[in-house]
Short mmCIF file of N, CA and C and ligand atoms in Angstrom, two decimals:
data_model
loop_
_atom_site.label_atom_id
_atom_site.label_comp_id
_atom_site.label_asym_id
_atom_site.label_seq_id
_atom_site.Cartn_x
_atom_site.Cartn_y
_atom_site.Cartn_z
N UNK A 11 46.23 55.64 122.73
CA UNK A 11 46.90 56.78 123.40
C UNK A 11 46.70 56.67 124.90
N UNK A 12 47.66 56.92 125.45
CA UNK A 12 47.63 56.89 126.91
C UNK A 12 46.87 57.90 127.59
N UNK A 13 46.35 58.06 128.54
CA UNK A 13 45.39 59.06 129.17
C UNK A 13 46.35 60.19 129.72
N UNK A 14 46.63 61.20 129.59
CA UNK A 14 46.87 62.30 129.52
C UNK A 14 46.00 63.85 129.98
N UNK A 15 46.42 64.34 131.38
CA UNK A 15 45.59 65.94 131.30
C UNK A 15 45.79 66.84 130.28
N UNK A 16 44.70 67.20 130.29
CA UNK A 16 44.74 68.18 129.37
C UNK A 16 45.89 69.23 129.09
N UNK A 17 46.19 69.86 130.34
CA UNK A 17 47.11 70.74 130.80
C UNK A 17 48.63 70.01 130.47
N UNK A 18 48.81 69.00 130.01
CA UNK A 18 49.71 68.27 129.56
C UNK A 18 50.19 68.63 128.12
N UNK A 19 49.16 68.16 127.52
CA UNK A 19 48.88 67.44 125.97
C UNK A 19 49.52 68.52 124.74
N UNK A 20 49.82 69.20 125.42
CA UNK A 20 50.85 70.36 124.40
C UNK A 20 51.70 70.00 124.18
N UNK A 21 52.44 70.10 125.16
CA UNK A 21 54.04 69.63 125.83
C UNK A 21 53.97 68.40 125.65
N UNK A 22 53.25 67.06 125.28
CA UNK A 22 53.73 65.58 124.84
C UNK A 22 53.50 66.16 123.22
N UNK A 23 52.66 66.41 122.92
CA UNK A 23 52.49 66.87 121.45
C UNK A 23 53.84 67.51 120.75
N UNK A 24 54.58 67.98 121.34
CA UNK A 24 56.03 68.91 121.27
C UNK A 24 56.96 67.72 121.23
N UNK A 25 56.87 67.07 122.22
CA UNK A 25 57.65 66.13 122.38
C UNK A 25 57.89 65.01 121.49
N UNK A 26 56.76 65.09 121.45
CA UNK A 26 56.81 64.33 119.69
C UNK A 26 57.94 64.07 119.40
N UNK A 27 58.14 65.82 118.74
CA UNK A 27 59.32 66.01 117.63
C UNK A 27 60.38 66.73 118.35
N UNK A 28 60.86 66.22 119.84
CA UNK A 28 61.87 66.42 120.16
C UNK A 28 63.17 65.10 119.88
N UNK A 29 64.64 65.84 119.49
CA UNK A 29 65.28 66.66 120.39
C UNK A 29 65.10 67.51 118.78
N UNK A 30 64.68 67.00 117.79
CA UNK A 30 64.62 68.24 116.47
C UNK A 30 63.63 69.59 116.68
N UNK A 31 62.92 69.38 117.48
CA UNK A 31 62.19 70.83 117.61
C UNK A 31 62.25 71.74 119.13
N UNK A 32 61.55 72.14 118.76
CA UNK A 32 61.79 73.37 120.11
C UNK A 32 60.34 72.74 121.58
N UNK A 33 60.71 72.24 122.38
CA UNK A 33 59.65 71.92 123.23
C UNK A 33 59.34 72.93 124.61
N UNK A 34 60.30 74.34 124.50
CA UNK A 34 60.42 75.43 125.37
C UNK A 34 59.24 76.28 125.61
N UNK A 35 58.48 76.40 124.58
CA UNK A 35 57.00 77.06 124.43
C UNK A 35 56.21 76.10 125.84
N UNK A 36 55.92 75.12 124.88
CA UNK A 36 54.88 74.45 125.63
C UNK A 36 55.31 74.03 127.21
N UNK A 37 56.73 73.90 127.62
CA UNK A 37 56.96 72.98 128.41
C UNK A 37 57.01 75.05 129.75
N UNK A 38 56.56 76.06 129.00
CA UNK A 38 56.85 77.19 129.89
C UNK A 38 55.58 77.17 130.08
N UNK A 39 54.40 77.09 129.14
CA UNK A 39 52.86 76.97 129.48
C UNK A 39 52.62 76.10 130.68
N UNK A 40 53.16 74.53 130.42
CA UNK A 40 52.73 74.12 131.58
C UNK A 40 52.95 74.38 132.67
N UNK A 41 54.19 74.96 132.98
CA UNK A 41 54.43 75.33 134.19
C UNK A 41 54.10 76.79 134.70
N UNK A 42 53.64 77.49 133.92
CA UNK A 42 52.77 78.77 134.35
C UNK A 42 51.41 78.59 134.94
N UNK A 43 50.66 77.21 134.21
CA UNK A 43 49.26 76.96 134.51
C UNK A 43 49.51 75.57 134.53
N UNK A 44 49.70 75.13 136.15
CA UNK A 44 50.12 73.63 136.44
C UNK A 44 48.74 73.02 136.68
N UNK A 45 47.82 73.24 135.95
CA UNK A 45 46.87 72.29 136.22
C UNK A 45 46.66 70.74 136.70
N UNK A 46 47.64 70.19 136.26
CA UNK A 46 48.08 69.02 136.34
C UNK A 46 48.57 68.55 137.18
N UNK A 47 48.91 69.27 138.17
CA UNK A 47 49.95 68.95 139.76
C UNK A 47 48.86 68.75 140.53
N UNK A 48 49.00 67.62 140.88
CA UNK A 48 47.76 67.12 141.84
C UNK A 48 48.30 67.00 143.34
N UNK A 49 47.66 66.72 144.12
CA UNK A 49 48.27 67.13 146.07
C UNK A 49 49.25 65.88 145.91
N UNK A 50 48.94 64.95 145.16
CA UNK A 50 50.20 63.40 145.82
C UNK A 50 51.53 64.38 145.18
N UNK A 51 51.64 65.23 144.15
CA UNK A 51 52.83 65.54 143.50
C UNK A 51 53.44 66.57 144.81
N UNK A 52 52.94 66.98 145.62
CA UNK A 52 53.26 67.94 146.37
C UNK A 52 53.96 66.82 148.14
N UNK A 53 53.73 65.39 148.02
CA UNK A 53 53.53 64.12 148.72
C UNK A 53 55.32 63.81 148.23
N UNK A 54 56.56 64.08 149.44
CA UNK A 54 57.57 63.93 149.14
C UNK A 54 58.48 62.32 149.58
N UNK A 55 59.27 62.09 149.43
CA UNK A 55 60.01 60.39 150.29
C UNK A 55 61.07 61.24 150.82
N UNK A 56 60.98 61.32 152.16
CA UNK A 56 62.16 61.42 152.98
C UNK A 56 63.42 60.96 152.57
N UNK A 57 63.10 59.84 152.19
CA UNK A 57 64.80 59.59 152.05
C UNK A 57 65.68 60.14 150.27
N UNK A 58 64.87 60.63 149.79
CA UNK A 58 64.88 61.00 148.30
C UNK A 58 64.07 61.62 147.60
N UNK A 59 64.80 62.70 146.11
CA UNK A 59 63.65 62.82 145.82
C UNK A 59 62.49 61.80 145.47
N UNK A 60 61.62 62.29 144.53
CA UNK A 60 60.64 61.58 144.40
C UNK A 60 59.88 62.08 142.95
N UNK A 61 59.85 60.36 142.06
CA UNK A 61 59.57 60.49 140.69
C UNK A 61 58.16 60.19 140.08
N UNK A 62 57.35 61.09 139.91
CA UNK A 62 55.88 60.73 139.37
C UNK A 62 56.01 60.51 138.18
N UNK A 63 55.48 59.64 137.83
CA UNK A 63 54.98 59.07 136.14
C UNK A 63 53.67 60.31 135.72
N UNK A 64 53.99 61.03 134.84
CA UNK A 64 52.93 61.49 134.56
C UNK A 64 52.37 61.00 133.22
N UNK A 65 53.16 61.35 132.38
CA UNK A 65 52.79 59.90 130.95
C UNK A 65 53.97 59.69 130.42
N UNK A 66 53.75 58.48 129.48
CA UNK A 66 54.31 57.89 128.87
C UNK A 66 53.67 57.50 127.58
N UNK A 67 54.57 58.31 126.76
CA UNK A 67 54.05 57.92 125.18
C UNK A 67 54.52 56.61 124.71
N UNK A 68 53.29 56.29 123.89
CA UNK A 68 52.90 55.20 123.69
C UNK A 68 54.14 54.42 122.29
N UNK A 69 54.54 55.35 122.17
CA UNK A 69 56.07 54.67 120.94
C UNK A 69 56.77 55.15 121.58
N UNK A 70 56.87 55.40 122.61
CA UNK A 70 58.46 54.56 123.57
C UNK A 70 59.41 55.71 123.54
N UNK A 71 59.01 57.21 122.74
CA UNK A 71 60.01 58.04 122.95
C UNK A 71 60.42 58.76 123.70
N UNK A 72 59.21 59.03 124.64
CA UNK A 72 59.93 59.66 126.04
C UNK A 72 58.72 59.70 127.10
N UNK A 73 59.17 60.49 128.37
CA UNK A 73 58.28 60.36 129.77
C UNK A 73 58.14 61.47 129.94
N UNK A 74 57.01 62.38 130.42
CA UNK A 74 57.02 63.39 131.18
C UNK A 74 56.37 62.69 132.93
N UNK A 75 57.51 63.47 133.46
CA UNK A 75 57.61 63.22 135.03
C UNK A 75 57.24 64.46 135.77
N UNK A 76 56.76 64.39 136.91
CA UNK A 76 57.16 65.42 138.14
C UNK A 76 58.27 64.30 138.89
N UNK A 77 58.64 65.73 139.81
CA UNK A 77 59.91 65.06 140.88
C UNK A 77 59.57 65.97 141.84
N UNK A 78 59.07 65.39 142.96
CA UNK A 78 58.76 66.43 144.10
C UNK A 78 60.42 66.23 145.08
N UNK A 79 60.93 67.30 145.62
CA UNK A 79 61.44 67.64 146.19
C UNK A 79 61.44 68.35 147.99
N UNK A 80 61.73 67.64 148.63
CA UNK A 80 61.46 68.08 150.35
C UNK A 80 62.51 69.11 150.29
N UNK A 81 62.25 69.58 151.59
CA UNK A 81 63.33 70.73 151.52
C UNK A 81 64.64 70.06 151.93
N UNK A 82 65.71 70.63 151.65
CA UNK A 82 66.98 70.27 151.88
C UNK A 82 67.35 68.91 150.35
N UNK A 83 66.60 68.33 149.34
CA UNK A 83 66.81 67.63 149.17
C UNK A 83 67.81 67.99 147.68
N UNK A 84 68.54 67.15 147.44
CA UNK A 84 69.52 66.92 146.12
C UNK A 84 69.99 65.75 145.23
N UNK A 85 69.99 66.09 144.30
CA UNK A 85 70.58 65.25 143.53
C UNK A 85 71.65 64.73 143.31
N UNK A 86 71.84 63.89 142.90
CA UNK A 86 73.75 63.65 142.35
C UNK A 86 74.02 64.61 141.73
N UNK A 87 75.30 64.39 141.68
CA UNK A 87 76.18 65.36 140.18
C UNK A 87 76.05 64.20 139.19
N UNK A 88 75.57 64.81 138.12
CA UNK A 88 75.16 63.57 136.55
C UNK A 88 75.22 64.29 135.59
N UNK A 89 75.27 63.72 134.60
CA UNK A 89 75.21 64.61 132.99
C UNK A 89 73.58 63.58 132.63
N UNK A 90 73.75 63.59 131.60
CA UNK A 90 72.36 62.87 130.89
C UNK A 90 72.35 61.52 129.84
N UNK A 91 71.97 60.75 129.51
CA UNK A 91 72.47 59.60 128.66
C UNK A 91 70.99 60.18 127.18
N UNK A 92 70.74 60.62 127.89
CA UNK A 92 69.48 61.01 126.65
C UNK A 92 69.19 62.70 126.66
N UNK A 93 68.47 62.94 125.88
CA UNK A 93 68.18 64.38 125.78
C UNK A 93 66.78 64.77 127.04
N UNK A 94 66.70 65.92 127.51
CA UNK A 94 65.45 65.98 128.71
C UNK A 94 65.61 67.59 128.67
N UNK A 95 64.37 67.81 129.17
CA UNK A 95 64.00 69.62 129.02
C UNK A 95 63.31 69.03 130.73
N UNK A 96 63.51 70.55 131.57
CA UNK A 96 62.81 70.56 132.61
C UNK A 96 62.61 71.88 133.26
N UNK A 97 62.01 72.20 134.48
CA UNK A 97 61.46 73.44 134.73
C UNK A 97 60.73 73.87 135.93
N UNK A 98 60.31 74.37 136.49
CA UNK A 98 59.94 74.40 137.98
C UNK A 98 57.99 74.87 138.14
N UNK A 99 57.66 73.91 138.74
CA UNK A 99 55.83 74.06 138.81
C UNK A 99 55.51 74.97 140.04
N UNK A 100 56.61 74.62 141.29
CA UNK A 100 56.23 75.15 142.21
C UNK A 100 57.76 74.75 142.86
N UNK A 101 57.92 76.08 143.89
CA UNK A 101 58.93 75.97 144.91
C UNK A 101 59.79 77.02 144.39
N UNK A 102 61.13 76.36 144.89
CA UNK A 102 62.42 77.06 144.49
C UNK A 102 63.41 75.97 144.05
N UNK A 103 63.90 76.28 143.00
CA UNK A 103 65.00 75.03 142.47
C UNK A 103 66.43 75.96 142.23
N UNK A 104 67.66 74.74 143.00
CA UNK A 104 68.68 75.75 142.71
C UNK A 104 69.96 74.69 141.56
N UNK A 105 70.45 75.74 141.16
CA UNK A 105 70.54 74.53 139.62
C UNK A 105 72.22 74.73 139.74
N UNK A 106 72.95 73.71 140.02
CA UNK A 106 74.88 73.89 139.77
C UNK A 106 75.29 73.62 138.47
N UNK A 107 75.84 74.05 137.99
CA UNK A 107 75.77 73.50 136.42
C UNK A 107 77.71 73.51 136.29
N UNK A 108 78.37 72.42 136.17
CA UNK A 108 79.82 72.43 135.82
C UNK A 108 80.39 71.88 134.49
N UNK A 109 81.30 72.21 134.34
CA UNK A 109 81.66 71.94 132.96
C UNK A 109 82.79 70.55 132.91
N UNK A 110 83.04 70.01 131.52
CA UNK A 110 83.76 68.85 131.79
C UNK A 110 84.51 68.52 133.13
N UNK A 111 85.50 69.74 133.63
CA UNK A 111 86.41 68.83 133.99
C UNK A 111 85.71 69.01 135.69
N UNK A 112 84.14 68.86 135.68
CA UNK A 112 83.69 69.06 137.07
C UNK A 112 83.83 70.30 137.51
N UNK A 113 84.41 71.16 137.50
CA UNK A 113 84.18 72.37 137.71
C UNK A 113 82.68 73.00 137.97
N UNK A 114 82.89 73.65 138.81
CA UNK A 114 81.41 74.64 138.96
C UNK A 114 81.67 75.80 138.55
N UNK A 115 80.66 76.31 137.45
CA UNK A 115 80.65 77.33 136.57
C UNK A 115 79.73 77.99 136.47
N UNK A 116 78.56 77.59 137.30
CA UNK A 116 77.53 78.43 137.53
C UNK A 116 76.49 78.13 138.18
N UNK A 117 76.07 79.13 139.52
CA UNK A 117 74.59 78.43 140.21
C UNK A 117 73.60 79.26 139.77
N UNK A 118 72.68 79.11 139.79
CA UNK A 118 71.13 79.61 139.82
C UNK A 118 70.19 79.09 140.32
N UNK A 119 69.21 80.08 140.93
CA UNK A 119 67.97 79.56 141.55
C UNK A 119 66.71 79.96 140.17
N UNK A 120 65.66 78.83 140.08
CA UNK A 120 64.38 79.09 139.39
C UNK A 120 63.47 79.28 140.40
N UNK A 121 62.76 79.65 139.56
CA UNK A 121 61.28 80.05 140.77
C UNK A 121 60.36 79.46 139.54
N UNK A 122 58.71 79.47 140.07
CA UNK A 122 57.85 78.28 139.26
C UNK A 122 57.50 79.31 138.01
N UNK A 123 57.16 78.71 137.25
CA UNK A 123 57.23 78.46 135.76
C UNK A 123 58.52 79.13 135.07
N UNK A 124 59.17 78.85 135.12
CA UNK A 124 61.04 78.84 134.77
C UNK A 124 61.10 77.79 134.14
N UNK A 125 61.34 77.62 132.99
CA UNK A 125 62.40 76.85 132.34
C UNK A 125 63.69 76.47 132.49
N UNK A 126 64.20 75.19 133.15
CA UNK A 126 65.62 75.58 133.63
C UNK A 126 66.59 75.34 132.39
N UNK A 127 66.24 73.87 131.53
CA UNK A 127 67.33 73.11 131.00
C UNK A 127 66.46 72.96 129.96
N UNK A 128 67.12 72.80 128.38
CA UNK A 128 66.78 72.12 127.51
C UNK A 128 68.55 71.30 126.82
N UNK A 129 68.33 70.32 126.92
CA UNK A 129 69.82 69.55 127.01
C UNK A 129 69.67 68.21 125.91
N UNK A 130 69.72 68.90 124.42
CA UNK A 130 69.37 67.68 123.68
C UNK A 130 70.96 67.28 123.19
N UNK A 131 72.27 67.54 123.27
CA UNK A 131 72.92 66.99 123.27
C UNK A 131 73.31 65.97 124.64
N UNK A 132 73.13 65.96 125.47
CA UNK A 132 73.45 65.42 126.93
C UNK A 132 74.50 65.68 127.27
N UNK A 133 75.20 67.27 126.71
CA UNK A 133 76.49 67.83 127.36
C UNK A 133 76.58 68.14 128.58
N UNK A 134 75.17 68.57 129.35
CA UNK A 134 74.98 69.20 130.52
C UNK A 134 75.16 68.18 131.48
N UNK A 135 75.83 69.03 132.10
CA UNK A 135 76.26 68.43 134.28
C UNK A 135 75.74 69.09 135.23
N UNK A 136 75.14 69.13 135.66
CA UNK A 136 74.98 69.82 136.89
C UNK A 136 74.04 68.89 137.66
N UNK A 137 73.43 69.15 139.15
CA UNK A 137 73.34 69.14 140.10
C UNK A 137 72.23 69.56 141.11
N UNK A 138 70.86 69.43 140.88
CA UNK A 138 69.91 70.05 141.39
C UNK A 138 69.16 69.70 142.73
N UNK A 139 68.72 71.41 143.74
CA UNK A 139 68.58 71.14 144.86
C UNK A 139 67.22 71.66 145.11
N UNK A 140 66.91 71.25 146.40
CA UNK A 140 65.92 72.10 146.88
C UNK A 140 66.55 73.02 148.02
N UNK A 141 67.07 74.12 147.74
CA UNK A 141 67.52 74.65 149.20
C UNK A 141 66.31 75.29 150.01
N UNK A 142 64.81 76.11 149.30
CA UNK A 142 63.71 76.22 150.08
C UNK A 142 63.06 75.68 151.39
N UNK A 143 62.53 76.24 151.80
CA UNK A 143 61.85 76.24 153.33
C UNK A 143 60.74 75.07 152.34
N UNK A 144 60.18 75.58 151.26
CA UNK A 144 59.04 74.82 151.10
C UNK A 144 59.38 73.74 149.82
N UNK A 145 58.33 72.76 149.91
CA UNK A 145 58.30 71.63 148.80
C UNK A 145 58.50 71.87 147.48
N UNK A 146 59.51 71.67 146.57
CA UNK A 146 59.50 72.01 145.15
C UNK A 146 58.81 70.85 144.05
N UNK A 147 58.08 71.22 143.75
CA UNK A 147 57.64 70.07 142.16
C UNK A 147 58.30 70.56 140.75
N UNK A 148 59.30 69.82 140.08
CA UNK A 148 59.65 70.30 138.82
C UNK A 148 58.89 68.88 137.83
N UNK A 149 58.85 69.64 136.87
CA UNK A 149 58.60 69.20 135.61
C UNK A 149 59.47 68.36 134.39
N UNK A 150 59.78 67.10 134.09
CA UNK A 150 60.56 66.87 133.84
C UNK A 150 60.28 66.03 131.74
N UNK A 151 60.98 66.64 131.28
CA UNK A 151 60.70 65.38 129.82
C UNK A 151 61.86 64.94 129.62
N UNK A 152 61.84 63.54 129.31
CA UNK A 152 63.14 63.18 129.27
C UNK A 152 62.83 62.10 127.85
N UNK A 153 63.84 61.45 126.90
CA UNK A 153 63.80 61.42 125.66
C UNK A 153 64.19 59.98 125.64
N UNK A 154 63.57 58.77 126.85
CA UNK A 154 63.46 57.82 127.49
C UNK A 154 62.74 56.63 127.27
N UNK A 155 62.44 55.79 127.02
CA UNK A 155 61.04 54.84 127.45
C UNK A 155 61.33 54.42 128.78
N UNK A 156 59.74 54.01 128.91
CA UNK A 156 59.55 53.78 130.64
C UNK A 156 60.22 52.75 130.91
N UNK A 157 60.52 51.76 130.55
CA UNK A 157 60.97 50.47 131.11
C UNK A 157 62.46 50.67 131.47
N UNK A 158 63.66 52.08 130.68
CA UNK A 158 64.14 52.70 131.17
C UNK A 158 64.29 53.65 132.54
N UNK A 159 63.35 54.21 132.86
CA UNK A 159 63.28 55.30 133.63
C UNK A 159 63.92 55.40 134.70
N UNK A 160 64.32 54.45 134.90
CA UNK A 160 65.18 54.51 136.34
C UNK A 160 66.61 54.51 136.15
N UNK A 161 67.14 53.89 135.27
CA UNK A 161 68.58 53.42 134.84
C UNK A 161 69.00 54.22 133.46
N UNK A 162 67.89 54.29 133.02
CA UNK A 162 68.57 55.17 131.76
C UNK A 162 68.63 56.24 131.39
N UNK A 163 68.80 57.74 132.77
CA UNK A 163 68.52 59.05 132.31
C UNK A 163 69.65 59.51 132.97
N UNK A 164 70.17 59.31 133.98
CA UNK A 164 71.58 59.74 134.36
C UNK A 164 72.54 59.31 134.28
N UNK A 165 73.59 59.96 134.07
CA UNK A 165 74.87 59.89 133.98
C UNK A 165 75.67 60.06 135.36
N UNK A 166 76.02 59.33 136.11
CA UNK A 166 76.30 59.84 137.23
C UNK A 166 78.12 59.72 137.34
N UNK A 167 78.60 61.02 138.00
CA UNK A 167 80.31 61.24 138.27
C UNK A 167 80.73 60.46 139.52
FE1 FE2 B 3 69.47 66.32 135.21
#
């Protein structure tokens, strides 16, 4: 087993048996009591966001990540190639969410321990920012192996 915080080990335990079970419990715990966010997660790249490995289960079924966010920073517009649940540890996250034909159909802002997305079909599109004054860290599981992680979680328009 891979080394894992404690403050983790729920939410990979859940993950397990995702996209068949519910990983919304655990993945709202962690982000109520982020024990686990250490100062480098709060440590942003100017030119992008920025993707922490937090673990990786050991049969290859998925990653839990942080993604620290500077202010002003965004994402593409993408859908998903795999299933991923995510959620906000700290900051402000503002979430575009459009429907097939690109359309924007709805914004929202999270604030920390918010649940934003649970997306086990990979229907979802949208678009996520940091519009905050201050640094955002979200929480990310995605339904991946690592040797993937870079190429195999977005869908990009
Ligand atoms: Fe996404």
């Amino acid at each position: 087993m891979n080394p894992i915080h404690p403050a983790l080990a729920p939410l990979a335990q859940a993950a397990r048996h995702m996209p068949y079970a519910d990983c919304v419990d655990a993945l709202r715990a962690a982000l109520r009591a982020p024990a686990w966010l250490r100062p480098e997660h709060r440590v942003g790249d100017p030119a992008r966001y920025m993707r922490h490995v937090l673990y990786v289960d050991p049969e290859d079924r998925f990653v839990i990540t942080a993604i620290t966010w500077l202010a002003g920073q965004v994402s593409p517009l993408h859908g998903h190639q795999v299933w991923c649940a995510f959620g906000v540890a700290e900051g402000e996250l503002t979430e575009e969410r459009f429907d097939a034909s690109l359309r924007r159909v709805e914004t929202r802002t999270l604030r920390a321990g918010h649940v934003a997305e649970r997306d086990v079909d990979g229907k979802a599109i949208h678009r996520v920012s940091n519009r905050g004054a201050a640094t955002l860290v979200s929480l990310h599981l995605y339904g991946v192996c690592a040797a993937k992680l870079t190429t195999g979680i977005n869908r990009l328009y």
